[in-house]
Short mmCIF file of C-alpha atoms in Angstrom, two decimals:
data_model
loop_
_atom_site.label_atom_id
_atom_site.label_comp_id
_atom_site.label_asym_id
_atom_site.label_seq_id
_atom_site.Cartn_x
_atom_site.Cartn_y
_atom_site.Cartn_z
CA MET A 871 53.39 110.02 140.75
CA PHE A 872 55.62 110.89 137.30
CA ALA A 873 57.25 115.03 138.09
CA SER A 874 58.43 117.24 135.34
CA LEU A 875 61.66 117.46 134.86
CA SER A 876 64.39 120.33 133.67
CA LEU A 877 66.85 119.48 131.37
CA VAL A 878 69.53 121.66 132.71
CA ALA A 879 71.96 120.30 128.40
CA PRO A 880 69.54 119.62 125.13
CA MET A 881 69.27 115.97 124.23
CA SER A 882 71.63 113.97 122.07
CA ALA A 883 71.07 113.15 118.86
CA SER A 884 70.76 109.20 121.14
CA LEU A 885 68.52 110.58 123.67
CA ALA A 886 66.24 112.18 121.22
CA SER A 887 65.19 109.50 119.94
CA SER A 888 64.45 107.14 122.29
CA ILE A 889 61.24 107.18 123.70
CA ILE A 890 59.48 105.53 127.07
CA ILE A 891 56.21 105.07 126.71
CA ILE A 892 53.68 103.77 130.03
CA GLY A 893 51.63 101.87 129.95
CA ALA A 894 50.69 98.17 127.24
CA GLY A 895 47.85 98.39 126.30
CA VAL A 896 45.94 99.10 122.76
CA GLY A 897 46.45 102.32 123.31
CA GLY A 898 50.95 102.45 124.34
CA LEU A 899 51.06 99.25 122.43
CA SER A 900 49.95 100.42 119.43
CA ALA A 901 52.28 103.82 120.03
CA ALA A 902 55.06 101.90 120.62
CA ILE A 903 54.30 99.70 116.76
CA ARG A 904 53.92 103.15 115.15
CA LEU A 905 56.93 104.62 116.98
CA ALA A 906 58.96 101.95 116.15
CA ARG A 907 58.01 101.41 112.33
CA GLN A 908 60.01 105.28 112.77
CA GLY A 909 62.69 104.63 113.52
CA TYR A 910 62.15 105.82 116.67
CA SER A 911 64.06 103.44 120.16
CA VAL A 912 61.12 102.76 122.09
CA GLN A 913 60.98 101.21 125.34
CA VAL A 914 56.69 100.15 126.61
CA LEU A 915 56.48 99.65 130.47
CA GLU A 916 53.61 98.57 132.32
CA ALA A 917 52.71 98.12 135.68
CA ARG A 918 50.43 94.99 135.80
CA ALA A 919 52.01 91.39 134.81
CA GLN A 920 49.97 90.81 131.44
CA ALA A 921 50.20 93.55 128.29
CA GLY A 922 46.77 94.65 126.77
CA GLY A 923 45.05 96.88 129.53
CA LEU A 924 41.40 97.46 129.15
CA ALA A 925 41.89 94.26 126.19
CA SER A 926 42.64 91.93 128.95
CA GLY A 927 40.95 89.93 130.69
CA PHE A 928 42.12 88.30 134.90
CA THR A 929 40.24 85.39 137.14
CA ALA A 930 38.86 85.11 140.42
CA GLY A 931 36.55 82.84 142.42
CA GLY A 932 36.93 80.17 139.67
CA PHE A 933 35.65 82.59 137.10
CA THR A 934 36.76 84.46 134.41
CA PHE A 935 36.72 88.18 133.16
CA ASP A 936 37.11 90.30 130.53
CA ALA A 937 38.93 93.92 132.58
CA GLY A 938 37.67 96.53 129.51
CA PRO A 939 35.69 97.43 126.59
CA TYR A 940 35.95 94.07 123.95
CA ILE A 941 32.73 95.43 122.64
CA LEU A 942 33.80 98.80 121.48
CA LEU A 943 36.59 96.01 119.44
CA ASP A 944 34.37 95.49 116.59
CA LYS A 945 35.45 94.80 112.60
CA PRO A 946 35.22 98.85 111.69
CA GLY A 947 37.43 99.95 114.44
CA LEU A 948 40.20 97.34 114.49
CA GLU A 949 39.39 97.37 110.35
CA TRP A 950 41.57 101.02 110.99
CA ALA A 951 43.48 100.34 113.62
CA PHE A 952 45.43 97.44 111.78
CA VAL A 953 45.55 100.18 108.48
CA GLN A 954 47.36 102.31 110.96
CA LEU A 955 49.54 99.88 112.04
CA GLY A 956 50.40 98.12 109.02
CA ILE A 957 49.60 94.96 109.70
CA ALA A 958 47.15 92.82 107.59
CA ALA A 959 43.82 91.87 109.52
CA GLU A 960 44.00 88.13 108.88
CA ALA A 961 47.27 88.46 110.80
CA LEU A 962 45.34 88.21 113.56
CA PRO A 963 42.54 85.99 114.62
CA LEU A 964 39.57 87.01 115.44
CA THR A 965 36.87 85.17 116.76
CA PRO A 966 33.90 86.89 118.24
CA ILE A 967 32.26 86.31 121.40
CA GLU A 968 27.94 86.21 120.81
CA HIS A 969 27.33 86.55 124.04
CA VAL A 970 28.80 89.62 125.53
CA TYR A 971 28.24 88.79 129.26
CA HIS A 972 26.85 87.63 131.96
CA VAL A 973 24.89 88.95 135.00
CA LEU A 974 24.66 86.14 137.76
CA HIS A 975 22.73 86.94 140.50
CA GLU A 976 22.39 85.87 144.11
CA ASP A 977 20.01 82.99 144.03
CA GLY A 978 21.36 81.65 140.37
CA ALA A 979 19.56 82.90 137.56
CA THR A 980 21.82 84.23 134.83
CA THR A 981 20.84 87.40 131.92
CA ALA A 982 22.77 88.03 128.74
CA PHE A 983 23.91 90.75 126.80
CA ASP A 984 24.53 89.58 123.61
CA ARG A 985 26.10 91.62 120.35
CA SER A 986 22.92 90.69 118.84
CA LEU A 987 20.99 93.63 120.82
CA ALA A 988 17.22 91.62 119.39
CA THR A 989 18.42 88.96 121.19
CA THR A 990 19.45 90.82 124.12
CA ALA A 991 15.69 92.30 124.59
CA ALA A 992 14.24 88.98 123.81
CA GLY A 993 16.32 87.82 126.39
CA PHE A 994 15.45 90.69 128.73
CA GLU A 995 11.64 89.96 127.95
CA ALA A 996 11.77 86.42 128.83
CA GLN A 997 13.27 86.57 131.81
CA PHE A 998 10.96 89.63 132.86
CA PRO A 999 7.95 89.74 131.16
CA GLY A 1000 7.48 93.20 129.88
CA SER A 1001 11.40 94.74 130.21
CA GLY A 1002 12.47 94.05 126.28
CA ALA A 1003 10.68 97.07 124.81
CA LEU A 1004 13.09 98.89 126.54
#
């Protein structure tokens, strides 16, 4: 838990230009890039072994899981973020995920969720007749 800190003396110029960011998720890393480009000395602290926050993943029991809202990071949002950070979108190799995720049921069956809502609805209709139009 973080506590508030009262400084007795004013910060020196070097302290005023040093920033610590808690969390190496997309927001923390984006803030760090922008602040560093403005001349601040930036240190990013992350509790987990890998950076990325909700944009990362993990493996458990032989399965790989995405840890966040990757479906929200579609092209328009990414383009805006790249412009804000001064990064050429072509600099990062992005591969669209067609099959966003699959739900594995106890009986071994799977339910697929696709980028395309129409494809997802058709899959639901095939697996659960009458449900695809929902």
